[in-house]
Amino acid sequence: MIKDPTIPMVHASVITSTLNLLDEVGAPRVPGLVAARLPTRIVYERDCYVPFRAACSWINREARKQAIDNLGMRVGLHNGAMSMPDAIRNSLLTKPTLNQALHAWTRLINRESSHAACWLDNGGKDLRLRFSSTFAQDVPGQADWIWFACMQHLSVVRLFLGADWCPKEMTVPYYCLLYT
């Protein structure tokens, strides 16, 4: 696939994590990909990029069709750091400190995701990981990707502090989509 810098793209590994969960609940995988105009090869190949809007459309359709609320959050919690490609997870684990891993993580997101930005905020007494998307909040399916991203950030910290670590506070954008 030719990468057009004007079309926001997302790494297919986030889609394959969702495909894995859908497979576990017995949902068909390929028809939804075809309907969203996503390449069916991502069922078996994680190392490619797909258009973010098509991915949003796909996850929105699958969540509604399978009646799974908060699909992105469920996928992120279910798979944890295993949602990341092995090379990324292993690269983070080679960092000697969590702080260095978080800096590497934010650089990676900013390099690999054309629709999002991620940075660390050292203001105040706590270190905060900030994430924003370039899309308006009314893109159907985007909420699931934001939840997935939040769970991935949590997974990076859990690589260092243990699988049960939870932040004291987690702030996420709130918006309501009205369907007519």
PDB file of C-alpha atoms in Angstrom:
ATOM      1  CA  MET A   1       0.000   0.000   0.000  1.00  0.00           C
ATOM      2  CA  ILE A   2       1.355   3.440  -0.934  1.00  0.00           C
ATOM      3  CA  LYS A   3       1.500   5.759   2.038  1.00  0.00           C
ATOM      4  CA  ASP A   4      -0.181   9.083   1.272  1.00  0.00           C
ATOM      5  CA  PRO A   5       0.865  11.656   3.910  1.00  0.00           C
ATOM      6  CA  THR A   6      -2.561  13.313   3.685  1.00  0.00           C
ATOM      7  CA  ILE A   7      -4.384  10.127   4.735  1.00  0.00           C
ATOM      8  CA  PRO A   8      -4.039   9.350   8.455  1.00  0.00           C
ATOM      9  CA  MET A   9      -2.792   5.791   8.908  1.00  0.00           C
ATOM     10  CA  VAL A  10      -2.622   3.332  11.798  1.00  0.00           C
ATOM     11  CA  HIS A  11      -0.410   0.282  12.265  1.00  0.00           C
ATOM     12  CA  ALA A  12      -2.287  -2.966  11.576  1.00  0.00           C
ATOM     13  CA  SER A  13      -1.127  -4.511  14.860  1.00  0.00           C
ATOM     14  CA  VAL A  14      -3.911  -2.644  16.659  1.00  0.00           C
ATOM     15  CA  ILE A  15      -6.432  -4.179  14.284  1.00  0.00           C
ATOM     16  CA  THR A  16      -5.099  -7.702  14.662  1.00  0.00           C
ATOM     17  CA  SER A  17      -5.514  -7.435  18.434  1.00  0.00           C
ATOM     18  CA  THR A  18      -9.184  -6.667  17.892  1.00  0.00           C
ATOM     19  CA  LEU A  19      -9.424  -9.468  15.339  1.00  0.00           C
ATOM     20  CA  ASN A  20      -8.039 -11.889  17.922  1.00  0.00           C
ATOM     21  CA  LEU A  21     -10.704 -10.931  20.453  1.00  0.00           C
ATOM     22  CA  LEU A  22     -13.442 -11.179  17.823  1.00  0.00           C
ATOM     23  CA  ASP A  23     -12.146 -14.616  16.896  1.00  0.00           C
ATOM     24  CA  GLU A  24     -12.322 -15.711  20.553  1.00  0.00           C
ATOM     25  CA  VAL A  25     -15.995 -14.728  20.751  1.00  0.00           C
ATOM     26  CA  GLY A  26     -16.726 -16.543  17.488  1.00  0.00           C
ATOM     27  CA  ALA A  27     -17.301 -13.479  15.310  1.00  0.00           C
ATOM     28  CA  PRO A  28     -16.393 -13.724  11.623  1.00  0.00           C
ATOM     29  CA  ARG A  29     -13.321 -11.631  10.836  1.00  0.00           C
ATOM     30  CA  VAL A  30     -13.007 -11.227   7.081  1.00  0.00           C
ATOM     31  CA  PRO A  31     -16.502  -9.925   6.133  1.00  0.00           C
ATOM     32  CA  GLY A  32     -16.128  -6.896   8.409  1.00  0.00           C
ATOM     33  CA  LEU A  33     -12.715  -6.073   6.963  1.00  0.00           C
ATOM     34  CA  VAL A  34     -14.086  -6.291   3.429  1.00  0.00           C
ATOM     35  CA  ALA A  35     -17.066  -4.084   4.335  1.00  0.00           C
ATOM     36  CA  ALA A  36     -14.713  -1.452   5.790  1.00  0.00           C
ATOM     37  CA  ARG A  37     -12.415  -1.703   2.737  1.00  0.00           C
ATOM     38  CA  LEU A  38      -9.496  -2.901   4.832  1.00  0.00           C
ATOM     39  CA  PRO A  39      -7.016  -5.412   3.406  1.00  0.00           C
ATOM     40  CA  THR A  40      -7.877  -8.947   4.493  1.00  0.00           C
ATOM     41  CA  ARG A  41      -4.175  -9.806   4.694  1.00  0.00           C
ATOM     42  CA  ILE A  42      -4.062  -8.113   8.108  1.00  0.00           C
ATOM     43  CA  VAL A  43      -5.712 -11.242   9.494  1.00  0.00           C
ATOM     44  CA  TYR A  44      -2.289 -12.866   9.104  1.00  0.00           C
ATOM     45  CA  GLU A  45       0.135  -9.980   8.613  1.00  0.00           C
ATOM     46  CA  ARG A  46       0.609  -7.335  11.275  1.00  0.00           C
ATOM     47  CA  ASP A  47       3.373  -5.275   9.716  1.00  0.00           C
ATOM     48  CA  CYS A  48       1.480  -2.861   7.490  1.00  0.00           C
ATOM     49  CA  TYR A  49      -0.496   0.351   7.748  1.00  0.00           C
ATOM     50  CA  VAL A  50      -4.172   0.949   7.053  1.00  0.00           C
ATOM     51  CA  PRO A  51      -6.272   4.125   6.766  1.00  0.00           C
ATOM     52  CA  PHE A  52      -7.394   5.260  10.205  1.00  0.00           C
ATOM     53  CA  ARG A  53     -10.897   6.298   9.105  1.00  0.00           C
ATOM     54  CA  ALA A  54     -11.503   2.838   7.625  1.00  0.00           C
ATOM     55  CA  ALA A  55     -10.238   1.296  10.876  1.00  0.00           C
ATOM     56  CA  CYS A  56     -12.641   3.508  12.855  1.00  0.00           C
ATOM     57  CA  SER A  57     -15.524   2.497  10.613  1.00  0.00           C
ATOM     58  CA  TRP A  58     -14.596  -1.163  10.986  1.00  0.00           C
ATOM     59  CA  ILE A  59     -14.318  -1.208  14.795  1.00  0.00           C
ATOM     60  CA  ASN A  60     -17.533   0.794  15.134  1.00  0.00           C
ATOM     61  CA  ARG A  61     -19.382  -1.659  12.885  1.00  0.00           C
ATOM     62  CA  GLU A  62     -17.946  -4.715  14.659  1.00  0.00           C
ATOM     63  CA  ALA A  63     -18.674  -3.377  18.146  1.00  0.00           C
ATOM     64  CA  ARG A  64     -22.287  -2.709  17.217  1.00  0.00           C
ATOM     65  CA  LYS A  65     -22.745  -5.937  15.264  1.00  0.00           C
ATOM     66  CA  GLN A  66     -21.304  -8.074  18.075  1.00  0.00           C
ATOM     67  CA  ALA A  67     -22.944  -5.943  20.817  1.00  0.00           C
ATOM     68  CA  ILE A  68     -19.622  -5.363  22.586  1.00  0.00           C
ATOM     69  CA  ASP A  69     -19.535  -2.128  24.568  1.00  0.00           C
ATOM     70  CA  ASN A  70     -16.144  -0.426  24.861  1.00  0.00           C
ATOM     71  CA  LEU A  71     -14.527  -2.852  22.420  1.00  0.00           C
ATOM     72  CA  GLY A  72     -11.253  -0.892  22.292  1.00  0.00           C
ATOM     73  CA  MET A  73     -10.877  -0.919  26.068  1.00  0.00           C
ATOM     74  CA  ARG A  74     -11.725  -4.617  26.244  1.00  0.00           C
ATOM     75  CA  VAL A  75      -9.164  -5.456  23.563  1.00  0.00           C
ATOM     76  CA  GLY A  76      -6.475  -3.390  25.287  1.00  0.00           C
ATOM     77  CA  LEU A  77      -7.127  -4.955  28.688  1.00  0.00           C
ATOM     78  CA  HIS A  78      -7.443  -8.465  27.271  1.00  0.00           C
ATOM     79  CA  ASN A  79      -4.212  -8.385  25.283  1.00  0.00           C
ATOM     80  CA  GLY A  80      -2.153  -5.906  27.296  1.00  0.00           C
ATOM     81  CA  ALA A  81       1.377  -5.469  25.956  1.00  0.00           C
ATOM     82  CA  MET A  82       0.868  -8.518  23.737  1.00  0.00           C
ATOM     83  CA  SER A  83      -1.075  -6.179  21.409  1.00  0.00           C
ATOM     84  CA  MET A  84       2.233  -4.553  20.557  1.00  0.00           C
ATOM     85  CA  PRO A  85       4.429  -6.018  17.867  1.00  0.00           C
ATOM     86  CA  ASP A  86       7.182  -8.137  19.473  1.00  0.00           C
ATOM     87  CA  ALA A  87       9.922  -5.765  18.295  1.00  0.00           C
ATOM     88  CA  ILE A  88       8.285  -2.775  20.005  1.00  0.00           C
ATOM     89  CA  ARG A  89       7.595  -4.609  23.255  1.00  0.00           C
ATOM     90  CA  ASN A  90      11.132  -6.025  23.337  1.00  0.00           C
ATOM     91  CA  SER A  91      12.602  -2.608  22.569  1.00  0.00           C
ATOM     92  CA  LEU A  92      10.740  -1.080  25.514  1.00  0.00           C
ATOM     93  CA  LEU A  93      11.876  -3.879  27.793  1.00  0.00           C
ATOM     94  CA  THR A  94      15.526  -3.136  26.976  1.00  0.00           C
ATOM     95  CA  LYS A  95      15.191   0.323  28.524  1.00  0.00           C
ATOM     96  CA  PRO A  96      16.768   0.421  31.992  1.00  0.00           C
ATOM     97  CA  THR A  97      14.000   2.560  33.515  1.00  0.00           C
ATOM     98  CA  LEU A  98      10.285   3.134  33.100  1.00  0.00           C
ATOM     99  CA  ASN A  99      10.987   6.802  32.418  1.00  0.00           C
ATOM    100  CA  GLN A 100      13.222   5.922  29.459  1.00  0.00           C
ATOM    101  CA  ALA A 101      10.647   3.427  28.190  1.00  0.00           C
ATOM    102  CA  LEU A 102       7.908   6.079  28.337  1.00  0.00           C
ATOM    103  CA  HIS A 103      10.075   8.539  26.392  1.00  0.00           C
ATOM    104  CA  ALA A 104      10.750   5.840  23.783  1.00  0.00           C
ATOM    105  CA  TRP A 105       7.013   5.034  23.670  1.00  0.00           C
ATOM    106  CA  THR A 106       6.023   8.655  23.003  1.00  0.00           C
ATOM    107  CA  ARG A 107       8.654   8.949  20.251  1.00  0.00           C
ATOM    108  CA  LEU A 108       7.362   5.757  18.691  1.00  0.00           C
ATOM    109  CA  ILE A 109       3.732   6.908  18.681  1.00  0.00           C
ATOM    110  CA  ASN A 110       4.665  10.267  17.195  1.00  0.00           C
ATOM    111  CA  ARG A 111       6.706   8.551  14.479  1.00  0.00           C
ATOM    112  CA  GLU A 112       4.279   5.724  13.663  1.00  0.00           C
ATOM    113  CA  SER A 113       0.860   7.342  13.980  1.00  0.00           C
ATOM    114  CA  SER A 114      -0.113  10.077  11.581  1.00  0.00           C
ATOM    115  CA  HIS A 115      -3.385  10.785  13.415  1.00  0.00           C
ATOM    116  CA  ALA A 116      -2.154  11.123  17.000  1.00  0.00           C
ATOM    117  CA  ALA A 117       0.363  12.837  19.215  1.00  0.00           C
ATOM    118  CA  CYS A 118       1.770  11.644  22.517  1.00  0.00           C
ATOM    119  CA  TRP A 119       4.000  13.448  25.013  1.00  0.00           C
ATOM    120  CA  LEU A 120       5.070  13.417  28.643  1.00  0.00           C
ATOM    121  CA  ASP A 121       4.112  16.284  30.919  1.00  0.00           C
ATOM    122  CA  ASN A 122       6.437  16.774  33.906  1.00  0.00           C
ATOM    123  CA  GLY A 123       4.335  19.585  35.390  1.00  0.00           C
ATOM    124  CA  GLY A 124       3.225  19.200  38.973  1.00  0.00           C
ATOM    125  CA  LYS A 125       4.179  16.339  41.257  1.00  0.00           C
ATOM    126  CA  ASP A 126       3.239  13.552  38.820  1.00  0.00           C
ATOM    127  CA  LEU A 127       4.482  12.540  35.406  1.00  0.00           C
ATOM    128  CA  ARG A 128       1.548  12.544  33.000  1.00  0.00           C
ATOM    129  CA  LEU A 129       1.381  10.831  29.661  1.00  0.00           C
ATOM    130  CA  ARG A 130      -0.760  12.889  27.285  1.00  0.00           C
ATOM    131  CA  PHE A 131      -2.371  11.677  24.078  1.00  0.00           C
ATOM    132  CA  SER A 132      -4.423  13.486  21.458  1.00  0.00           C
ATOM    133  CA  SER A 133      -5.939  12.613  18.125  1.00  0.00           C
ATOM    134  CA  THR A 134      -6.272  14.882  15.126  1.00  0.00           C
ATOM    135  CA  PHE A 135      -9.799  13.727  14.351  1.00  0.00           C
ATOM    136  CA  ALA A 136     -12.932  15.449  15.507  1.00  0.00           C
ATOM    137  CA  GLN A 137     -14.683  13.645  18.328  1.00  0.00           C
ATOM    138  CA  ASP A 138     -17.654  12.685  16.178  1.00  0.00           C
ATOM    139  CA  VAL A 139     -15.816  10.070  14.092  1.00  0.00           C
ATOM    140  CA  PRO A 140     -17.724   6.807  14.772  1.00  0.00           C
ATOM    141  CA  GLY A 141     -15.367   4.217  16.220  1.00  0.00           C
ATOM    142  CA  GLN A 142     -12.727   6.711  17.335  1.00  0.00           C
ATOM    143  CA  ALA A 143     -13.714   6.278  20.983  1.00  0.00           C
ATOM    144  CA  ASP A 144     -12.728   2.620  20.775  1.00  0.00           C
ATOM    145  CA  TRP A 145      -9.307   3.551  19.382  1.00  0.00           C
ATOM    146  CA  ILE A 146      -8.823   6.119  22.139  1.00  0.00           C
ATOM    147  CA  TRP A 147      -9.674   3.490  24.753  1.00  0.00           C
ATOM    148  CA  PHE A 148      -7.312   1.041  23.073  1.00  0.00           C
ATOM    149  CA  ALA A 149      -4.554   3.687  23.130  1.00  0.00           C
ATOM    150  CA  CYS A 150      -5.187   4.343  26.841  1.00  0.00           C
ATOM    151  CA  MET A 151      -4.869   0.643  27.596  1.00  0.00           C
ATOM    152  CA  GLN A 152      -1.642   0.466  25.568  1.00  0.00           C
ATOM    153  CA  HIS A 153      -0.162   3.339  27.590  1.00  0.00           C
ATOM    154  CA  LEU A 154      -1.160   1.460  30.730  1.00  0.00           C
ATOM    155  CA  SER A 155       0.486  -1.697  29.324  1.00  0.00           C
ATOM    156  CA  VAL A 156       3.811   0.096  28.872  1.00  0.00           C
ATOM    157  CA  VAL A 157       3.829   1.047  32.556  1.00  0.00           C
ATOM    158  CA  ARG A 158       2.752  -2.458  33.553  1.00  0.00           C
ATOM    159  CA  LEU A 159       5.753  -3.911  31.714  1.00  0.00           C
ATOM    160  CA  PHE A 160       7.851  -2.292  34.456  1.00  0.00           C
ATOM    161  CA  LEU A 161       5.547  -2.141  37.484  1.00  0.00           C
ATOM    162  CA  GLY A 162       3.623  -5.403  37.114  1.00  0.00           C
ATOM    163  CA  ALA A 163       0.411  -6.565  35.485  1.00  0.00           C
ATOM    164  CA  ASP A 164      -1.810  -5.364  38.339  1.00  0.00           C
ATOM    165  CA  TRP A 165      -0.525  -1.783  38.549  1.00  0.00           C
ATOM    166  CA  CYS A 166      -3.239   0.871  38.125  1.00  0.00           C
ATOM    167  CA  PRO A 167      -2.920   4.648  38.013  1.00  0.00           C
ATOM    168  CA  LYS A 168      -4.514   6.731  40.749  1.00  0.00           C
ATOM    169  CA  GLU A 169      -6.231   8.799  38.092  1.00  0.00           C
ATOM    170  CA  MET A 170      -6.914   8.403  34.389  1.00  0.00           C
ATOM    171  CA  THR A 171      -8.456  11.225  32.401  1.00  0.00           C
ATOM    172  CA  VAL A 172     -10.059  10.474  29.059  1.00  0.00           C
ATOM    173  CA  PRO A 173     -11.999  12.673  26.663  1.00  0.00           C
ATOM    174  CA  TYR A 174     -15.754  12.467  26.975  1.00  0.00           C
ATOM    175  CA  TYR A 175     -18.158  12.921  24.166  1.00  0.00           C
ATOM    176  CA  CYS A 176     -21.479  11.525  23.143  1.00  0.00           C
ATOM    177  CA  LEU A 177     -22.409  10.362  19.674  1.00  0.00           C
ATOM    178  CA  LEU A 178     -26.033  10.586  18.740  1.00  0.00           C
ATOM    179  CA  TYR A 179     -27.266   8.105  16.183  1.00  0.00           C
ATOM    180  CA  THR A 180     -30.429   8.903  14.281  1.00  0.00           C
TER     181      THR A 180
END
